[in-house]
PDB file of C-alpha atoms and ligand atoms in Angstrom:
ATOM      1  CA  MET E 458      56.302 171.241  56.521  1.00 96.00           C
ATOM      2  CA  LEU E 459      57.215 170.768  60.192  1.00 98.00           C
ATOM      3  CA  ASN E 460      60.606 171.909  60.994  1.00 98.00           C
ATOM      4  CA  VAL E 461      62.434 169.435  63.306  1.00 98.00           C
ATOM      5  CA  ALA E 462      65.392 170.161  65.539  1.00 98.00           C
ATOM      6  CA  VAL E 463      67.124 166.811  66.781  1.00 98.00           C
ATOM      7  CA  LEU E 464      69.364 166.459  69.842  1.00 98.00           C
ATOM      8  CA  ILE E 465      71.753 163.537  70.466  1.00 98.00           C
ATOM      9  CA  SER E 466      74.562 162.287  72.533  1.00 97.00           C
ATOM     10  CA  GLY E 467      75.415 159.092  70.858  1.00 96.00           C
ATOM     11  CA  THR E 468      75.608 157.076  67.603  1.00 96.00           C
ATOM     12  CA  GLY E 469      72.358 158.901  66.435  1.00 97.00           C
ATOM     13  CA  SER E 470      70.855 155.419  64.884  1.00 96.00           C
ATOM     14  CA  ASN E 471      67.278 157.068  65.710  1.00 96.00           C
ATOM     15  CA  LEU E 472      68.288 160.190  64.267  1.00 97.00           C
ATOM     16  CA  ARG E 473      69.601 158.561  61.006  1.00 98.00           C
ATOM     17  CA  ALA E 474      65.982 157.036  60.918  1.00 98.00           C
ATOM     18  CA  LEU E 475      64.342 160.191  61.040  1.00 98.00           C
ATOM     19  CA  LEU E 476      66.751 161.534  58.564  1.00 98.00           C
ATOM     20  CA  GLU E 477      65.913 158.926  55.986  1.00 98.00           C
ATOM     21  CA  ALA E 478      62.136 158.955  56.368  1.00 98.00           C
ATOM     22  CA  ALA E 479      62.388 162.889  56.082  1.00 98.00           C
ATOM     23  CA  SER E 480      64.270 162.492  52.727  1.00 97.00           C
ATOM     24  CA  ASP E 481      60.920 161.184  51.420  1.00 98.00           C
ATOM     25  CA  PRO E 482      59.221 164.041  49.778  1.00 97.00           C
ATOM     26  CA  THR E 483      55.769 162.965  51.078  1.00 98.00           C
ATOM     27  CA  TYR E 484      56.769 163.082  54.460  1.00 98.00           C
ATOM     28  CA  PRO E 485      55.620 165.967  56.100  1.00 98.00           C
ATOM     29  CA  ALA E 486      58.486 167.192  58.364  1.00 98.00           C
ATOM     30  CA  ARG E 487      62.215 167.970  57.739  1.00 98.00           C
ATOM     31  CA  VAL E 488      65.206 167.949  60.191  1.00 98.00           C
ATOM     32  CA  VAL E 489      66.538 171.443  60.027  1.00 98.00           C
ATOM     33  CA  SER E 490      69.188 171.057  62.267  1.00 98.00           C
ATOM     34  CA  VAL E 491      71.106 168.424  64.436  1.00 98.00           C
ATOM     35  CA  GLY E 492      72.665 169.157  67.958  1.00 98.00           C
ATOM     36  CA  ALA E 493      74.817 167.396  70.371  1.00 98.00           C
ATOM     37  CA  ASP E 494      75.848 167.978  73.981  1.00 97.00           C
ATOM     38  CA  ARG E 495      79.416 166.583  73.117  1.00 97.00           C
ATOM     39  CA  ASP E 496      81.194 165.554  69.716  1.00 97.00           C
ATOM     40  CA  ALA E 497      78.780 162.983  69.220  1.00 97.00           C
ATOM     41  CA  PRO E 498      79.485 160.109  66.319  1.00 97.00           C
ATOM     42  CA  GLY E 499      75.662 160.690  65.369  1.00 97.00           C
ATOM     43  CA  LEU E 500      76.776 164.258  64.160  1.00 98.00           C
ATOM     44  CA  ALA E 501      78.019 162.431  60.986  1.00 98.00           C
ATOM     45  CA  HIS E 502      74.450 161.543  59.959  1.00 98.00           C
ATOM     46  CA  ALA E 503      73.717 165.043  59.749  1.00 98.00           C
ATOM     47  CA  ALA E 504      76.763 165.719  57.396  1.00 97.00           C
ATOM     48  CA  ASP E 505      75.365 162.768  55.337  1.00 98.00           C
ATOM     49  CA  PHE E 506      72.071 164.269  54.819  1.00 98.00           C
ATOM     50  CA  GLY E 507      73.353 167.720  54.207  1.00 98.00           C
ATOM     51  CA  VAL E 508      71.744 168.967  57.385  1.00 98.00           C
ATOM     52  CA  ALA E 509      73.407 171.636  59.533  1.00 98.00           C
ATOM     53  CA  SER E 510      74.696 170.663  62.931  1.00 98.00           C
ATOM     54  CA  PHE E 511      76.327 171.996  66.035  1.00 98.00           C
ATOM     55  CA  ALA E 512      77.989 170.770  69.366  1.00 98.00           C
ATOM     56  CA  VAL E 513      77.414 172.417  72.595  1.00 98.00           C
ATOM     57  CA  PRO E 514      79.912 170.370  74.735  1.00 98.00           C
ATOM     58  CA  PHE E 515      78.457 170.209  78.328  1.00 97.00           C
ATOM     59  CA  ARG E 516      81.951 169.823  79.649  1.00 96.00           C
ATOM     60  CA  ALA E 517      82.823 173.382  78.448  1.00 97.00           C
ATOM     61  CA  TYR E 518      80.249 175.328  80.639  1.00 97.00           C
ATOM     62  CA  ASP E 519      80.538 175.989  84.432  1.00 97.00           C
ATOM     63  CA  SER E 520      77.020 174.982  84.964  1.00 96.00           C
ATOM     64  CA  ARG E 521      73.715 173.299  83.384  1.00 95.00           C
ATOM     65  CA  GLU E 522      72.363 176.565  83.179  1.00 95.00           C
ATOM     66  CA  GLN E 523      75.124 178.228  81.326  1.00 97.00           C
ATOM     67  CA  TRP E 524      75.180 175.279  78.863  1.00 98.00           C
ATOM     68  CA  GLY E 525      71.258 175.414  78.501  1.00 97.00           C
ATOM     69  CA  GLU E 526      71.356 179.211  77.564  1.00 98.00           C
ATOM     70  CA  GLU E 527      73.951 178.340  74.749  1.00 98.00           C
ATOM     71  CA  LEU E 528      72.142 175.229  73.647  1.00 98.00           C
ATOM     72  CA  ALA E 529      68.927 177.288  73.707  1.00 98.00           C
ATOM     73  CA  GLY E 530      70.492 180.249  71.498  1.00 98.00           C
ATOM     74  CA  GLN E 531      71.588 177.452  68.999  1.00 97.00           C
ATOM     75  CA  LEU E 532      68.124 176.134  68.738  1.00 98.00           C
ATOM     76  CA  ARG E 533      66.293 179.267  68.771  1.00 97.00           C
ATOM     77  CA  ALA E 534      68.634 180.506  65.696  1.00 97.00           C
ATOM     78  CA  TRP E 535      66.689 177.486  63.830  1.00 97.00           C
ATOM     79  CA  GLN E 536      63.042 178.300  64.820  1.00 97.00           C
ATOM     80  CA  PRO E 537      62.102 174.702  65.252  1.00 98.00           C
ATOM     81  CA  ASP E 538      58.557 173.780  65.319  1.00 98.00           C
ATOM     82  CA  LEU E 539      59.600 170.637  67.034  1.00 98.00           C
ATOM     83  CA  ILE E 540      62.389 169.507  69.141  1.00 98.00           C
ATOM     84  CA  VAL E 541      63.217 165.604  69.243  1.00 98.00           C
ATOM     85  CA  LEU E 542      65.459 164.114  72.145  1.00 98.00           C
ATOM     86  CA  SER E 543      66.718 161.180  70.692  1.00 94.00           C
ATOM     87  CA  GLY E 544      69.539 159.821  72.490  1.00 92.00           C
ATOM     88  CA  LEU E 545      70.222 162.974  74.346  1.00 95.00           C
ATOM     89  CA  MET E 546      71.797 161.847  77.765  1.00 93.00           C
ATOM     90  CA  ARG E 547      71.419 164.877  79.528  1.00 93.00           C
ATOM     91  CA  LEU E 548      68.559 166.615  81.275  1.00 94.00           C
ATOM     92  CA  LEU E 549      67.644 169.672  80.131  1.00 95.00           C
ATOM     93  CA  PRO E 550      67.513 172.893  82.044  1.00 95.00           C
ATOM     94  CA  ALA E 551      64.059 173.966  83.368  1.00 95.00           C
ATOM     95  CA  ALA E 552      64.515 177.191  81.205  1.00 96.00           C
ATOM     96  CA  VAL E 553      65.053 175.372  78.165  1.00 97.00           C
ATOM     97  CA  VAL E 554      62.005 173.100  78.772  1.00 97.00           C
ATOM     98  CA  ALA E 555      60.193 176.204  79.528  1.00 97.00           C
ATOM     99  CA  GLU E 556      61.050 177.815  76.507  1.00 97.00           C
ATOM    100  CA  PHE E 557      60.389 175.299  73.942  1.00 97.00           C
ATOM    101  CA  ALA E 558      57.805 173.144  75.941  1.00 96.00           C
ATOM    102  CA  PRO E 559      55.194 171.699  74.853  1.00 97.00           C
ATOM    103  CA  ARG E 560      57.009 171.259  71.412  1.00 98.00           C
ATOM    104  CA  ILE E 561      59.687 168.886  72.603  1.00 98.00           C
ATOM    105  CA  VAL E 562      59.315 164.995  72.603  1.00 98.00           C
ATOM    106  CA  ASN E 563      61.737 162.253  73.531  1.00 98.00           C
ATOM    107  CA  THR E 564      62.354 158.740  72.897  1.00 97.00           C
ATOM    108  CA  HIS E 565      62.588 156.398  75.423  1.00 98.00           C
ATOM    109  CA  PRO E 566      63.830 152.397  75.556  1.00 98.00           C
ATOM    110  CA  ALA E 567      61.058 151.309  77.915  1.00 98.00           C
ATOM    111  CA  TYR E 568      57.359 151.253  78.540  1.00 98.00           C
ATOM    112  CA  LEU E 569      57.146 154.392  80.584  1.00 98.00           C
ATOM    113  CA  PRO E 570      56.056 154.932  83.265  1.00 98.00           C
ATOM    114  CA  GLU E 571      58.240 151.740  83.679  1.00 98.00           C
ATOM    115  CA  PHE E 572      62.232 151.910  84.019  1.00 98.00           C
ATOM    116  CA  PRO E 573      62.514 155.820  83.667  1.00 97.00           C
ATOM    117  CA  GLY E 574      65.902 157.665  83.454  1.00 95.00           C
ATOM    118  CA  ALA E 575      69.220 157.137  81.894  1.00 94.00           C
ATOM    119  CA  HIS E 576      69.142 153.202  82.058  1.00 97.00           C
ATOM    120  CA  GLY E 577      66.185 151.983  81.221  1.00 98.00           C
ATOM    121  CA  VAL E 578      67.444 148.888  79.240  1.00 98.00           C
ATOM    122  CA  ARG E 579      69.397 147.897  82.002  1.00 98.00           C
ATOM    123  CA  ASP E 580      67.009 148.558  84.656  1.00 98.00           C
ATOM    124  CA  ALA E 581      64.531 146.070  82.933  1.00 98.00           C
ATOM    125  CA  LEU E 582      67.019 143.366  82.573  1.00 98.00           C
ATOM    126  CA  ALA E 583      67.720 143.685  86.205  1.00 98.00           C
ATOM    127  CA  ALA E 584      64.084 143.620  87.293  1.00 98.00           C
ATOM    128  CA  GLY E 585      63.929 140.194  85.590  1.00 97.00           C
ATOM    129  CA  ALA E 586      60.943 141.535  83.488  1.00 97.00           C
ATOM    130  CA  ALA E 587      59.798 139.387  80.840  1.00 97.00           C
ATOM    131  CA  GLN E 588      58.611 142.324  78.485  1.00 98.00           C
ATOM    132  CA  THR E 589      59.532 146.295  78.339  1.00 98.00           C
ATOM    133  CA  GLY E 590      59.157 148.366  75.449  1.00 98.00           C
ATOM    134  CA  ALA E 591      59.609 151.449  73.553  1.00 98.00           C
ATOM    135  CA  SER E 592      57.755 155.114  74.324  1.00 98.00           C
ATOM    136  CA  VAL E 593      57.769 158.422  72.886  1.00 98.00           C
ATOM    137  CA  ILE E 594      56.584 161.167  75.192  1.00 98.00           C
ATOM    138  CA  GLN E 595      56.246 164.911  75.475  1.00 97.00           C
ATOM    139  CA  VAL E 596      58.767 166.456  77.731  1.00 97.00           C
ATOM    140  CA  ASP E 597      57.968 168.170  80.679  1.00 94.00           C
ATOM    141  CA  GLU E 598      59.882 169.469  83.905  1.00 91.00           C
ATOM    142  CA  GLY E 599      60.357 166.024  85.127  1.00 93.00           C
ATOM    143  CA  VAL E 600      62.441 162.833  84.086  1.00 93.00           C
ATOM    144  CA  ASP E 601      60.352 160.794  81.455  1.00 96.00           C
ATOM    145  CA  THR E 602      57.089 161.992  83.200  1.00 95.00           C
ATOM    146  CA  GLY E 603      55.604 163.958  80.452  1.00 96.00           C
ATOM    147  CA  PRO E 604      52.460 162.638  78.256  1.00 97.00           C
ATOM    148  CA  ILE E 605      52.994 159.382  76.399  1.00 98.00           C
ATOM    149  CA  LEU E 606      52.566 159.960  72.948  1.00 98.00           C
ATOM    150  CA  ALA E 607      53.189 156.424  71.544  1.00 98.00           C
ATOM    151  CA  GLN E 608      54.703 153.197  73.239  1.00 98.00           C
ATOM    152  CA  GLU E 609      54.906 149.556  72.315  1.00 98.00           C
ATOM    153  CA  ARG E 610      55.881 146.543  74.013  1.00 98.00           C
ATOM    154  CA  VAL E 611      59.083 144.880  73.229  1.00 98.00           C
ATOM    155  CA  PRO E 612      59.922 141.220  74.316  1.00 98.00           C
ATOM    156  CA  ILE E 613      62.892 140.170  76.523  1.00 98.00           C
ATOM    157  CA  GLU E 614      64.594 137.039  75.347  1.00 98.00           C
ATOM    158  CA  PRO E 615      66.509 134.603  77.619  1.00 96.00           C
ATOM    159  CA  GLY E 616      69.934 135.317  77.432  1.00 96.00           C
ATOM    160  CA  ASP E 617      69.407 138.966  76.472  1.00 98.00           C
ATOM    161  CA  THR E 618      72.191 141.272  77.099  1.00 98.00           C
ATOM    162  CA  GLU E 619      71.543 145.029  77.421  1.00 98.00           C
ATOM    163  CA  GLU E 620      73.234 145.504  74.015  1.00 98.00           C
ATOM    164  CA  THR E 621      70.955 142.454  72.320  1.00 98.00           C
ATOM    165  CA  LEU E 622      67.639 144.089  74.068  1.00 98.00           C
ATOM    166  CA  HIS E 623      68.532 147.495  73.125  1.00 98.00           C
ATOM    167  CA  ALA E 624      69.135 146.326  69.882  1.00 98.00           C
ATOM    168  CA  ARG E 625      65.610 144.720  69.541  1.00 98.00           C
ATOM    169  CA  ILE E 626      64.074 148.055  71.271  1.00 98.00           C
ATOM    170  CA  LYS E 627      65.726 150.572  68.958  1.00 97.00           C
ATOM    171  CA  PRO E 628      63.644 149.793  65.696  1.00 98.00           C
ATOM    172  CA  VAL E 629      60.556 149.911  67.743  1.00 98.00           C
ATOM    173  CA  GLU E 630      61.707 153.448  68.910  1.00 97.00           C
ATOM    174  CA  ARG E 631      62.320 154.632  65.224  1.00 97.00           C
ATOM    175  CA  ARG E 632      59.091 153.576  63.829  1.00 98.00           C
ATOM    176  CA  LEU E 633      56.921 154.972  66.799  1.00 98.00           C
ATOM    177  CA  LEU E 634      59.163 158.491  66.472  1.00 98.00           C
ATOM    178  CA  ILE E 635      58.785 158.638  62.760  1.00 98.00           C
ATOM    179  CA  ASP E 636      54.953 158.062  63.183  1.00 98.00           C
ATOM    180  CA  VAL E 637      54.452 160.608  66.112  1.00 98.00           C
ATOM    181  CA  VAL E 638      56.553 163.305  64.394  1.00 98.00           C
ATOM    182  CA  ARG E 639      54.297 162.564  61.092  1.00 98.00           C
ATOM    183  CA  ARG E 640      51.164 162.799  63.451  1.00 98.00           C
ATOM    184  CA  ILE E 641      52.447 165.981  64.693  1.00 98.00           C
ATOM    185  CA  ALA E 642      53.271 167.383  61.412  1.00 98.00           C
ATOM    186  CA  VAL E 643      49.738 166.671  59.959  1.00 98.00           C
ATOM    187  CA  GLY E 644      47.874 167.899  63.332  1.00 97.00           C
ATOM    188  CA  ASP E 645      46.791 164.446  64.502  1.00 97.00           C
ATOM    189  CA  ILE E 646      48.556 165.053  67.807  1.00 97.00           C
ATOM    190  CA  ASP E 647      47.977 168.417  69.207  1.00 96.00           C
ATOM    191  CA  LEU E 648      51.088 168.916  71.582  1.00 96.00           C
ATOM    192  CA  ASP E 649      49.176 171.854  73.223  1.00 93.00           C
ATOM    193  CA  ALA E 650      46.598 169.459  74.347  1.00 83.00           C
ATOM    194  CA  PRO E 651      47.859 166.205  74.305  1.00 58.00           C
TER     195      PRO E 651
HETATM  196  C1  LIG Z 458      67.866 155.255  72.094  1.00 60.32           C
HETATM  197  O1  LIG Z 458      67.564 154.122  72.847  1.00 60.32           O
HETATM  198  C2  LIG Z 458      67.173 156.503  72.997  1.00 60.32           C
HETATM  199  O2  LIG Z 458      65.969 156.326  73.372  1.00 60.32           O
HETATM  200  C3  LIG Z 458      68.022 156.517  74.454  1.00 60.32           C
HETATM  201  O3  LIG Z 458      69.671 156.200  73.975  1.00 60.32           O
HETATM  202  C4  LIG Z 458      69.430 155.838  72.839  1.00 60.32           C
HETATM  203  C5  LIG Z 458      70.042 156.481  71.640  1.00 60.32           C
HETATM  204  O4  LIG Z 458      70.698 155.534  70.592  1.00 60.32           O
HETATM  205  N1  LIG Z 458      67.869 157.682  75.106  1.00 60.32           N
HETATM  206  P1  LIG Z 458      71.241 156.232  69.224  1.00 60.32           P
HETATM  207  O5  LIG Z 458      72.009 157.263  69.688  1.00 60.32           O
HETATM  208  O6  LIG Z 458      69.851 156.718  68.545  1.00 60.32           O
HETATM  209  O7  LIG Z 458      71.640 154.947  68.622  1.00 60.32           O
END
């Protein structure tokens, strides 16, 4: 059974999808803890599923590094086999990546390496692209630069707004994330040698 810790910043709809998948007894992974860098609404999903959660408010710390030290301490306590960033809108400090890599994956609402960074959906629209996508990658020391574990194209429709496009991307992200976590759990994906 793969023990997964999930980090979020927002609504946590992707987290909820993973919690729902993991509530199936045949799914080979379980969420052991949910963390956030603020009092994120998505933490309520953890409570709904009886999963422990914690918040390490970024604003409460004098530096990214000090925030990272507390976050790493909270994560370490759960001894996760995998850390999933799903809507964490904060870059992890290098020390946190160094401690937990290569066992950190991230979902991104674009077809990487297209449109990396915090505004992938908005950037795809602004570029006038005909299609974008969803990606699940391994986290390395860069920004959305790690090895791609899964990705799929998502069409951009005329009249799309950032909200309508993101709403079309998220179900794809969730499906890819649930499958990637399953494949890691059963050994189909070896994060030590992607
Ligand atoms: C997801 O699209 C994720 O890839 C991006 O932010 C969004 C978070 O959505 N980083 P939610 O909080 O899971 O609803």
